[in-house]
Amino acid sequence: TGLGFVASRILQDVSVDRYSLPTFCPREVEIGDYVRYHYTGTFTDGRKFDSTYDKGVPFVGQVGFEGKVIPGLDKGVQGMCVNERRKITIPPHLAYGVTGAGTVIPPDSTLVFDILLLDVWNKDDEVETRMLERPRMCRRAVQASDFVRYHYNGSLLNGTHFHSRSTYDTYVGQGDLIRGLDQGLLGMCIGEKRSITIPPFLAYGDKGHGSKVPAFATVVYEVLMVDVFNVKDDIKVEVQEIPQPCKRKTQVGDYVRYHYNATFQDGTHFDSSYQRNGTYNTYVGMGYVITGMDKALQGVCVGERRRVTVPPHMAYGENGTGDLIPGSAVLVFDLLIIDFHNPKDLVDIKVTHKPLGCSVTSAANDLILYHYNCSLLDGTRLYSSDDSTQPSQTTLGQGKVITGLDKGLQGMCVGERREVIVPPHLGHGESGGSGVPGSAVLRFELELLDLHKGIPEGYLFVWLEDSPQPLFPAMDLNHDQEVPLQEFIAFIKLQVAEGKGRLHPGMDSNIIIRDMFAKQDHNADGRITADELKLQTDEGEVPARDEL
């Protein structure tokens, strides 16, 4: 036809076979990203010409910048996901073209690359955090310069695990961690679990870390925050309940009994007085307990509940204690104050009812009948006179009851009611008693039911006024110069009836008088004469206000 035609060559594009895709792909490779991948390069007949597996080091480069890799490979990795495998077939013009590559790649070779993407990042990337578990409440969030304790699992972006730790302790924001962790831990709450993804330049960079973190690797940490404190922290006290009224608060030198539950900040329990079925007892502010607890026990009321958070420098420090408390652990104590006292305390007496016309009050040597209820300061009932069919009876001032109760029962009118607080050194002491805990402060509710005035210990009868002078004629009621037993009984009972003398209360009066008669009847002939009475007086055995 005379017309000349020039055959044009149709250039093929890169062919991509995405034959293995991950189930989750949060990010695809874009131009400008850096990638790290393994590859095996073959010709179309399957002959291998190169492989990073053989070299033991994956390829690292930036996508879309000519000169680092052949254009077809640069184009073929775009849109890849980490852990994706794809086969990229690259025509010659996007590979090494008509010239080939030395003796390895012949001219006009179509190349096939089998690629596994291991990592992708960008120079503009920042630390990425994702919350996995959120605590119900956040009492404290991590700040720069805090000291933290956390568990972690470390992996590469493709999921390859490289390290775990339980527990890792460190300062935040002071260069002790890789920069990405320093950033990623900020704001974490105790009990929070988060995933922290860190690009290589904020992680281990071009050197990697050991044999498990390669160069230019993105690292992912799953972190569970266990503990956080600052070296400037003081104890933290949260008052949860204060009984009203609070008459008195603890001071240095007081002795306190309290119950507690002890946990770490993440809620892990490590100790409890309740499980031991006994209070913890100690002096306040005198160094018998950890510094934080010594401080926390000051200014508390009986019955108060408070939560105390103690930083490690006020607890067991960097070393902890045995297997129970790890080093640098913050401790949380839930306290219930049972009671406290001071070794200088006296009996505390509060009159709750006093009858009118009170002229006679109880004193040492008196025989009394009384009603009582005894309890601990937290209201725990111990014992009561209601447990018996009869009211309680005792002679005061003779050690028949605990010292504090004896003091609390003195000076009472019949019908009077009192509330008496007895410190343990005037009660059952450090060892306690039957049903009474050691070092317990006791509360008594008392009511005086009856009162029989007493006489000094060791006596059976005393004159309440001067005895008759001379005595024998007064005793000789029928004036026959002798006093037999019946006449002696009549005389003594007359003195008691007229209020001139008093017999020992709580004993059979006839037995007392017979005993008194026997002491006067020196010759035991059944009668007292003036000479016998004069003999005893002359011997100096009878003081002026004694039996006779």
Coordinates of C-alpha atoms in Angstrom, one line a residue:
T1 CA 0.0 0.0 0.0
G2 CA 3.0 2.2 0.2
L3 CA 2.3 3.0 3.9
G4 CA 5.0 1.9 6.3
F5 CA 4.0 0.5 9.7
V6 CA 6.3 0.3 12.8
A7 CA 5.5 -2.5 15.2
S8 CA 5.2 -1.1 18.8
R9 CA 6.1 -3.2 21.8
I10 CA 3.3 -3.4 24.5
L11 CA 5.0 -3.1 28.0
Q12 CA 3.6 -5.3 30.7
D13 CA 3.0 -4.2 34.2
V14 CA 4.0 -5.9 37.5
S15 CA 1.9 -9.0 38.2
V16 CA 1.0 -9.5 41.9
D17 CA -0.3 -12.7 43.4
R18 CA -1.3 -12.2 47.0
Y19 CA -1.4 -15.8 47.9
S20 CA -1.3 -15.5 51.8
L21 CA -3.0 -12.7 53.6
P22 CA -3.1 -12.1 57.4
T23 CA -6.5 -12.0 59.1
F24 CA -5.9 -8.5 60.4
C25 CA -4.2 -5.7 58.5
P26 CA -4.1 -2.4 60.4
R27 CA -1.8 -0.8 57.8
E28 CA -0.7 -1.2 54.2
V29 CA 2.6 -0.2 52.6
E30 CA 2.5 3.3 51.0
I31 CA 5.1 5.3 49.1
G32 CA 7.5 6.9 51.5
D33 CA 7.2 4.0 54.0
Y34 CA 10.1 2.0 55.2
V35 CA 9.8 -1.8 54.9
R36 CA 11.6 -4.8 56.1
Y37 CA 11.0 -8.0 54.3
H38 CA 12.4 -11.4 53.3
Y39 CA 12.4 -12.4 49.7
T40 CA 13.5 -15.1 47.3
G41 CA 14.2 -14.1 43.7
T42 CA 13.8 -16.6 40.8
F43 CA 13.6 -16.6 37.1
T44 CA 10.3 -17.7 35.5
D45 CA 11.7 -21.3 35.2
G46 CA 12.2 -21.4 38.9
R47 CA 16.0 -21.0 39.1
K48 CA 17.0 -18.9 42.2
F49 CA 19.3 -16.0 41.8
D50 CA 19.0 -14.3 45.2
S51 CA 17.5 -14.7 48.6
T52 CA 17.7 -12.8 51.9
Y53 CA 17.1 -16.1 53.7
D54 CA 20.4 -17.3 52.5
K55 CA 22.0 -14.1 53.8
G56 CA 20.2 -14.3 57.1
V57 CA 19.3 -10.7 57.0
P58 CA 16.1 -9.2 55.6
F59 CA 16.0 -6.4 53.2
V60 CA 15.4 -2.8 54.6
G61 CA 14.5 0.1 52.4
Q62 CA 12.2 3.0 51.7
V63 CA 9.4 2.5 49.2
G64 CA 9.2 4.8 46.1
F65 CA 12.7 6.2 46.1
E66 CA 14.5 5.1 43.0
G67 CA 17.9 3.5 43.1
K68 CA 17.5 1.3 46.2
V69 CA 15.6 -1.5 44.4
I70 CA 14.4 -2.2 40.9
P71 CA 11.2 -0.2 40.0
G72 CA 9.0 -3.3 39.8
L73 CA 9.9 -4.5 43.3
D74 CA 9.3 -1.0 44.6
K75 CA 5.9 -1.0 42.9
G76 CA 5.0 -4.6 43.9
V77 CA 5.3 -4.2 47.6
Q78 CA 2.9 -1.3 47.8
G79 CA -0.4 -2.2 49.6
M80 CA 1.3 -5.1 51.4
C81 CA 0.3 -6.0 55.0
V82 CA 2.7 -7.3 57.6
N83 CA 2.8 -11.1 57.5
E84 CA 1.4 -11.0 53.9
R85 CA 3.1 -13.2 51.4
R86 CA 2.9 -12.3 47.8
K87 CA 4.5 -13.4 44.5
I88 CA 5.6 -10.4 42.3
T89 CA 6.3 -11.1 38.7
I90 CA 8.3 -8.2 37.2
P91 CA 8.8 -7.7 33.4
P92 CA 12.3 -6.8 32.2
H93 CA 11.7 -3.1 31.7
L94 CA 10.8 -2.8 35.4
A95 CA 13.7 -5.0 36.4
Y96 CA 17.2 -4.9 34.9
G97 CA 16.0 -4.3 31.3
V98 CA 18.0 -5.0 28.2
T99 CA 21.3 -4.8 30.0
G100 CA 20.7 -7.3 32.8
A101 CA 22.8 -7.3 35.9
G102 CA 26.3 -8.6 35.5
T103 CA 26.6 -12.4 35.3
V104 CA 23.6 -12.9 37.6
I105 CA 20.7 -11.4 35.6
P106 CA 20.7 -11.9 31.8
P107 CA 19.3 -9.2 29.6
D108 CA 15.5 -9.0 29.1
S109 CA 14.9 -11.3 32.2
T110 CA 11.5 -11.5 33.8
L111 CA 12.0 -11.9 37.5
V112 CA 9.8 -13.4 40.2
F113 CA 10.1 -12.4 43.8
D114 CA 8.4 -14.3 46.6
I115 CA 8.1 -11.8 49.5
L116 CA 7.2 -12.0 53.2
L117 CA 6.6 -8.5 54.7
L118 CA 8.0 -8.3 58.2
D119 CA 7.7 -4.7 59.1
V120 CA 6.5 -1.3 57.9
W121 CA 7.0 2.2 59.4
N122 CA 7.3 5.8 58.4
K123 CA 9.7 8.5 59.7
D124 CA 6.6 10.5 60.8
D125 CA 5.3 7.6 62.9
E126 CA 4.8 8.1 66.6
V127 CA 4.3 5.7 69.5
E128 CA 0.9 4.1 69.1
T129 CA -1.0 2.9 72.3
R130 CA -4.1 0.8 72.4
M131 CA -5.9 0.0 75.6
L132 CA -6.6 -3.7 76.1
E133 CA -8.0 -3.6 79.6
R134 CA -9.2 -0.7 81.6
P135 CA -9.4 -0.7 85.5
R136 CA -12.7 0.2 87.1
M137 CA -11.0 3.3 88.7
C138 CA -7.8 5.0 88.2
R139 CA -6.3 6.3 91.4
R140 CA -2.9 7.2 89.9
A141 CA -1.6 7.6 86.3
V142 CA 2.0 7.3 85.4
Q143 CA 3.9 10.6 85.0
A144 CA 7.5 11.4 84.1
S145 CA 9.9 10.6 86.9
D146 CA 7.6 8.0 88.5
F147 CA 8.9 4.6 89.3
V148 CA 6.9 1.8 87.8
R149 CA 6.6 -2.0 88.1
Y150 CA 4.9 -3.8 85.2
H151 CA 4.6 -7.1 83.4
Y152 CA 5.2 -7.2 79.7
N153 CA 5.4 -9.4 76.6
G154 CA 7.6 -8.0 73.8
S155 CA 7.1 -9.0 70.1
L156 CA 8.0 -7.7 66.7
L157 CA 5.4 -6.3 64.4
N158 CA 4.9 -9.6 62.7
G159 CA 4.1 -11.3 66.1
T160 CA 7.5 -12.9 66.7
H161 CA 8.0 -13.0 70.5
F162 CA 11.3 -11.7 71.7
H163 CA 11.0 -11.2 75.5
S164 CA 8.7 -11.4 78.5
R165 CA 9.3 -10.0 82.0
S166 CA 7.6 -10.3 85.3
T167 CA 8.1 -7.9 86.9
Y168 CA 10.2 -5.0 85.4
D169 CA 11.0 -2.1 87.7
T170 CA 12.2 1.2 86.3
Y171 CA 11.9 5.0 86.3
V172 CA 9.9 6.6 83.5
G173 CA 11.2 9.5 81.5
Q174 CA 14.7 9.4 82.8
G175 CA 16.4 7.6 79.9
D176 CA 16.3 4.1 81.5
L177 CA 14.0 2.8 78.8
I178 CA 13.9 3.1 75.0
R179 CA 12.3 6.4 74.1
G180 CA 9.1 4.8 72.8
L181 CA 8.4 3.0 76.1
D182 CA 9.2 6.1 78.1
Q183 CA 6.4 7.7 76.0
G184 CA 4.0 4.7 75.9
L185 CA 3.9 4.2 79.6
L186 CA 2.8 7.7 80.4
G187 CA -0.8 8.0 81.6
M188 CA -1.1 4.3 82.4
C189 CA -3.2 3.4 85.5
I190 CA -2.6 0.6 87.9
G191 CA -4.3 -2.5 86.5
E192 CA -4.4 -1.1 83.0
K193 CA -3.2 -3.3 80.1
R194 CA -2.2 -1.6 76.9
S195 CA -0.4 -2.4 73.7
I196 CA 2.4 -0.1 72.8
T197 CA 3.7 -0.1 69.2
I198 CA 7.1 1.6 68.8
P199 CA 8.7 2.4 65.5
P200 CA 12.4 1.5 65.1
F201 CA 13.8 5.0 65.5
L202 CA 12.1 5.1 69.0
A203 CA 13.1 1.6 69.8
Y204 CA 16.4 -0.1 69.0
G205 CA 17.2 1.6 65.7
D206 CA 19.7 0.3 63.3
K207 CA 21.5 -1.8 65.8
G208 CA 18.6 -3.9 67.1
H209 CA 18.9 -5.6 70.5
G210 CA 20.6 -8.8 71.1
S211 CA 19.9 -11.7 68.8
K212 CA 16.1 -11.4 68.9
V213 CA 15.4 -7.8 68.0
P214 CA 16.8 -7.2 64.5
A215 CA 17.9 -3.8 63.2
F216 CA 15.2 -1.5 62.0
A217 CA 12.5 -3.4 63.9
T218 CA 9.2 -2.1 65.1
V219 CA 8.5 -3.5 68.5
V220 CA 5.2 -4.1 70.2
Y221 CA 4.9 -4.4 74.0
E222 CA 1.8 -5.6 75.8
V223 CA 2.1 -4.0 79.3
L224 CA 0.2 -4.6 82.5
M225 CA 0.8 -1.9 85.0
V226 CA 1.3 -3.3 88.5
D227 CA 2.6 -0.4 90.5
V228 CA 3.6 3.2 90.4
F229 CA 4.9 5.7 92.8
N230 CA 7.2 8.7 93.0
V231 CA 10.2 9.1 95.4
K232 CA 8.5 12.3 96.6
D233 CA 5.3 10.5 97.6
D234 CA 4.1 10.5 101.2
I235 CA 1.5 8.1 102.5
K236 CA -2.0 8.6 101.2
V237 CA -4.8 8.3 103.7
E238 CA -8.4 7.8 102.6
V239 CA -10.7 8.0 105.6
Q240 CA -13.7 5.8 104.9
E241 CA -15.6 5.9 108.2
I242 CA -15.2 7.8 111.5
P243 CA -17.6 6.9 114.4
Q244 CA -19.3 9.8 116.1
P245 CA -18.5 11.1 118.5
C246 CA -14.7 10.6 118.4
K247 CA -13.6 11.4 121.9
R248 CA -10.0 10.8 121.4
K249 CA -7.4 10.3 118.7
T250 CA -4.2 8.3 118.8
Q251 CA -0.9 10.1 119.6
V252 CA 2.7 9.0 119.7
G253 CA 3.2 6.6 122.5
D254 CA -0.3 5.1 122.5
Y255 CA -0.7 1.4 122.1
V256 CA -3.2 0.4 119.4
R257 CA -5.0 -2.7 118.3
Y258 CA -6.2 -2.9 114.8
H259 CA -7.3 -5.2 112.0
Y260 CA -6.1 -4.9 108.5
N261 CA -6.2 -6.3 105.0
A262 CA -3.1 -5.7 102.9
T263 CA -2.8 -5.7 99.1
F264 CA -0.6 -4.4 96.4
Q265 CA -1.9 -1.5 94.3
D266 CA -3.1 -3.9 91.6
G267 CA -5.4 -5.6 94.3
T268 CA -3.3 -8.7 94.9
H269 CA -3.7 -9.7 98.5
F270 CA -0.7 -10.6 100.5
D271 CA -1.6 -10.4 104.2
S272 CA -4.5 -10.1 106.7
S273 CA -5.0 -10.0 110.4
Y274 CA -8.5 -11.3 110.0
Q275 CA -7.1 -14.6 108.6
R276 CA -5.0 -14.9 111.7
N277 CA -8.1 -14.3 113.8
G278 CA -6.3 -11.7 115.9
T279 CA -5.6 -8.0 115.8
Y280 CA -2.2 -6.5 115.2
N281 CA -1.0 -4.7 118.3
T282 CA 1.8 -2.0 118.4
Y283 CA 2.9 1.3 119.8
V284 CA 2.2 4.3 117.7
G285 CA 5.1 6.5 116.3
M286 CA 7.8 4.6 118.0
G287 CA 9.3 2.6 115.1
Y288 CA 7.8 -0.8 115.8
V289 CA 6.2 -0.9 112.4
I290 CA 7.1 0.3 108.9
T291 CA 7.5 4.1 108.7
G292 CA 4.3 4.6 106.6
M293 CA 2.1 2.6 109.0
D294 CA 3.7 4.3 112.0
K295 CA 2.6 7.6 110.5
A296 CA -0.8 6.4 109.4
L297 CA -1.8 5.2 112.8
Q298 CA -1.5 8.7 114.3
G299 CA -4.7 10.6 114.7
V300 CA -7.1 7.7 114.4
C301 CA -10.3 7.1 116.4
V302 CA -11.6 3.9 117.9
G303 CA -13.8 2.3 115.2
E304 CA -12.3 4.3 112.4
R305 CA -11.8 2.7 109.0
R306 CA -9.2 4.1 106.7
R307 CA -7.3 3.0 103.6
V308 CA -3.6 3.8 103.7
T309 CA -1.3 3.7 100.6
V310 CA 2.4 3.4 101.6
P311 CA 5.2 4.0 99.0
P312 CA 8.1 1.6 99.2
H313 CA 10.5 4.1 100.7
M314 CA 8.2 4.2 103.7
A315 CA 7.6 0.4 103.6
Y316 CA 10.1 -2.3 102.7
G317 CA 12.1 -0.4 100.1
E318 CA 14.0 -1.8 97.1
N319 CA 14.6 -5.2 98.6
G320 CA 11.1 -6.1 99.8
T321 CA 10.8 -8.8 102.4
G322 CA 11.3 -12.5 101.6
D323 CA 8.9 -14.0 99.1
L324 CA 6.0 -12.0 100.5
I325 CA 6.6 -8.5 99.3
P326 CA 8.7 -7.8 96.2
G327 CA 11.2 -4.9 96.0
S328 CA 9.8 -1.4 95.4
A329 CA 6.2 -2.4 96.1
V330 CA 3.6 0.1 97.1
L331 CA 1.4 -1.4 99.8
V332 CA -2.3 -0.7 100.5
F333 CA -3.7 -1.3 104.0
D334 CA -7.4 -1.3 104.8
L335 CA -7.5 -0.6 108.6
L336 CA -10.1 -0.9 111.3
I337 CA -9.1 0.6 114.6
I338 CA -10.3 -1.7 117.4
D339 CA -9.0 0.2 120.4
F340 CA -6.0 2.1 121.8
H341 CA -4.7 3.3 125.1
N342 CA -1.7 4.9 126.7
P343 CA 0.3 3.2 129.4
K344 CA -0.4 6.2 131.6
D345 CA -4.2 6.0 131.2
L346 CA -6.4 5.9 134.3
V347 CA -9.8 4.4 134.6
D348 CA -12.3 6.6 132.7
I349 CA -15.6 6.9 134.6
K350 CA -18.8 8.5 133.2
V351 CA -21.9 8.6 135.4
T352 CA -24.9 8.0 133.3
H353 CA -27.5 8.1 136.2
K354 CA -27.2 9.2 139.8
P355 CA -30.2 8.9 142.2
L356 CA -31.3 11.8 144.4
G357 CA -30.4 11.8 148.0
C358 CA -27.1 9.9 147.7
S359 CA -25.5 10.0 151.2
V360 CA -23.6 6.7 151.3
T361 CA -21.2 5.6 148.6
S362 CA -19.2 2.5 148.0
A363 CA -15.6 2.3 149.2
A364 CA -12.8 -0.2 149.9
N365 CA -13.9 -3.2 152.1
D366 CA -17.6 -2.7 151.3
L367 CA -19.6 -5.6 150.2
I368 CA -21.6 -4.7 147.1
L369 CA -24.1 -6.3 144.7
Y370 CA -24.0 -4.9 141.2
H371 CA -25.1 -5.5 137.6
Y372 CA -22.6 -5.2 134.7
N373 CA -22.2 -5.7 131.0
C374 CA -18.6 -6.0 129.7
S375 CA -17.6 -5.4 126.0
L376 CA -14.7 -4.4 123.8
L377 CA -14.7 -0.8 122.5
D378 CA -15.9 -2.0 119.2
G379 CA -19.1 -3.3 120.9
T380 CA -18.1 -7.0 121.0
R381 CA -19.9 -8.5 124.0
L382 CA -17.6 -10.4 126.4
Y383 CA -19.7 -11.2 129.5
S384 CA -22.5 -10.0 131.7
S385 CA -24.1 -10.5 135.1
D386 CA -27.2 -11.4 133.1
D387 CA -25.4 -14.7 132.4
S388 CA -25.9 -15.7 136.0
T389 CA -29.1 -16.1 138.0
Q390 CA -27.8 -13.8 140.8
P391 CA -26.3 -10.3 140.7
S392 CA -22.5 -10.1 141.0
Q393 CA -21.1 -9.6 144.5
T394 CA -17.7 -8.6 145.6
T395 CA -15.8 -6.9 148.4
L396 CA -14.1 -3.8 147.2
G397 CA -10.4 -3.1 147.6
Q398 CA -9.4 -6.7 148.2
G399 CA -8.4 -7.8 144.7
K400 CA -11.5 -9.8 144.1
V401 CA -12.0 -8.2 140.6
I402 CA -9.6 -6.6 138.1
T403 CA -8.1 -3.3 139.4
G404 CA -9.9 -1.1 136.9
L405 CA -13.3 -2.5 137.7
D406 CA -12.6 -2.2 141.4
K407 CA -11.8 1.5 141.0
G408 CA -14.9 2.0 138.8
L409 CA -17.2 0.5 141.4
Q410 CA -16.0 2.8 144.2
G411 CA -17.7 6.0 145.1
M412 CA -21.1 4.8 143.8
C413 CA -24.6 5.2 145.3
V414 CA -27.1 2.4 145.3
G415 CA -29.0 2.8 142.1
E416 CA -26.2 4.7 140.3
R417 CA -25.2 3.7 136.8
R418 CA -21.9 4.3 135.2
E419 CA -19.9 3.6 132.0
V420 CA -16.3 2.7 132.9
I421 CA -13.4 2.4 130.4
V422 CA -10.6 0.2 131.7
P423 CA -7.2 0.2 130.0
P424 CA -5.5 -3.2 129.8
H425 CA -2.8 -2.5 132.4
L426 CA -5.7 -2.1 134.8
G427 CA -7.6 -5.0 133.2
H428 CA -6.4 -8.3 131.9
G429 CA -3.0 -7.0 130.6
E430 CA -1.0 -8.1 127.6
S431 CA -2.0 -11.8 128.0
G432 CA -5.7 -11.2 128.2
G433 CA -8.1 -13.5 130.1
S434 CA -10.8 -16.0 129.4
G435 CA -12.5 -14.7 126.3
V436 CA -10.6 -11.4 126.6
P437 CA -8.0 -10.6 124.0
G438 CA -4.5 -9.5 125.1
S439 CA -4.1 -5.7 125.6
A440 CA -7.8 -5.1 125.2
V441 CA -9.5 -2.0 126.5
L442 CA -12.7 -2.9 128.2
R443 CA -16.0 -1.0 128.5
F444 CA -18.2 -1.8 131.6
E445 CA -21.8 -0.7 132.0
L446 CA -22.4 -0.8 135.8
E447 CA -25.3 -0.4 138.2
L448 CA -24.9 -0.6 141.9
L449 CA -27.8 -2.7 143.3
D450 CA -27.0 -2.9 147.1
L451 CA -24.3 -1.8 149.4
H452 CA -23.1 -3.1 152.8
K453 CA -20.5 -1.0 154.3
G454 CA -17.4 -2.9 155.2
I455 CA -14.6 -3.1 157.7
P456 CA -10.8 -3.1 157.2
E457 CA -9.4 -6.4 155.9
G458 CA -8.5 -8.8 158.7
Y459 CA -11.2 -7.6 161.1
L460 CA -14.6 -9.1 161.9
F461 CA -16.1 -6.1 163.9
V462 CA -15.3 -2.5 164.3
W463 CA -16.6 0.3 166.4
L464 CA -18.1 3.2 164.4
E465 CA -17.8 5.4 167.4
D466 CA -15.8 5.2 170.7
S467 CA -16.5 2.0 172.5
P468 CA -18.2 2.1 176.0
Q469 CA -15.9 2.9 178.8
P470 CA -15.6 0.9 180.8
L471 CA -16.4 -1.9 178.4
F472 CA -17.2 -4.9 180.6
P473 CA -20.1 -3.4 182.5
A474 CA -21.7 -2.5 179.2
M475 CA -21.3 -6.1 178.0
D476 CA -22.7 -7.5 181.3
L477 CA -26.3 -6.9 180.5
N478 CA -27.7 -8.6 183.6
H479 CA -24.8 -7.4 185.8
D480 CA -23.9 -10.8 187.2
Q481 CA -20.1 -10.2 186.6
E482 CA -19.9 -12.7 183.7
V483 CA -20.9 -12.6 180.0
P484 CA -21.9 -16.0 178.5
L485 CA -22.1 -16.5 174.7
Q486 CA -25.8 -15.6 174.4
E487 CA -25.3 -12.4 176.3
F488 CA -22.3 -11.5 174.2
I489 CA -24.3 -12.1 171.0
A490 CA -27.1 -9.9 172.3
F491 CA -24.6 -7.1 173.1
I492 CA -22.9 -7.1 169.7
K493 CA -26.1 -7.2 167.8
L494 CA -27.4 -4.3 169.9
Q495 CA -24.3 -2.2 168.9
V496 CA -24.9 -3.0 165.3
A497 CA -28.6 -2.2 165.5
E498 CA -27.9 1.2 167.1
G499 CA -25.2 2.0 164.5
K500 CA -22.4 2.0 167.0
G501 CA -20.5 -0.9 165.4
R502 CA -20.3 -3.0 162.3
L503 CA -19.8 -6.7 161.5
H504 CA -17.9 -7.9 158.5
P505 CA -20.4 -7.9 155.6
G506 CA -21.0 -11.0 153.6
M507 CA -20.5 -13.4 156.5
D508 CA -22.9 -15.1 158.9
S509 CA -23.2 -12.8 161.9
N510 CA -23.6 -15.6 164.4
I511 CA -20.3 -17.3 163.1
I512 CA -18.5 -13.9 163.4
I513 CA -19.7 -13.3 166.9
R514 CA -18.9 -16.8 168.1
D515 CA -15.4 -16.3 166.7
M516 CA -15.1 -13.0 168.6
F517 CA -16.4 -14.6 171.8
A518 CA -13.8 -17.4 171.5
K519 CA -11.0 -14.9 171.3
Q520 CA -12.2 -13.2 174.5
D521 CA -12.9 -16.4 176.5
H522 CA -9.2 -17.1 177.3
N523 CA -9.8 -20.1 179.5
A524 CA -12.5 -21.5 177.2
D525 CA -15.0 -21.9 180.1
G526 CA -17.9 -20.5 178.1
R527 CA -18.0 -17.1 179.8
I528 CA -16.0 -13.9 179.7
T529 CA -15.1 -12.2 182.9
A530 CA -13.8 -8.7 183.6
D531 CA -10.3 -10.1 184.2
E532 CA -10.2 -11.9 180.8
L533 CA -11.3 -8.7 179.0
K534 CA -8.7 -6.6 181.0
L535 CA -6.0 -9.2 180.2
Q536 CA -6.4 -8.9 176.4
T537 CA -6.5 -5.1 176.6
D538 CA -3.3 -5.0 178.8
E539 CA -1.5 -7.3 176.3
G540 CA -2.0 -4.6 173.6
E541 CA -3.7 -7.0 171.2
V542 CA -6.8 -4.8 170.6
P543 CA -6.4 -1.3 169.0
A544 CA -8.8 1.4 170.1
R545 CA -11.3 0.7 167.3
D546 CA -10.8 -3.0 166.8
E547 CA -13.2 -5.7 167.6
L548 CA -13.5 -4.9 171.2

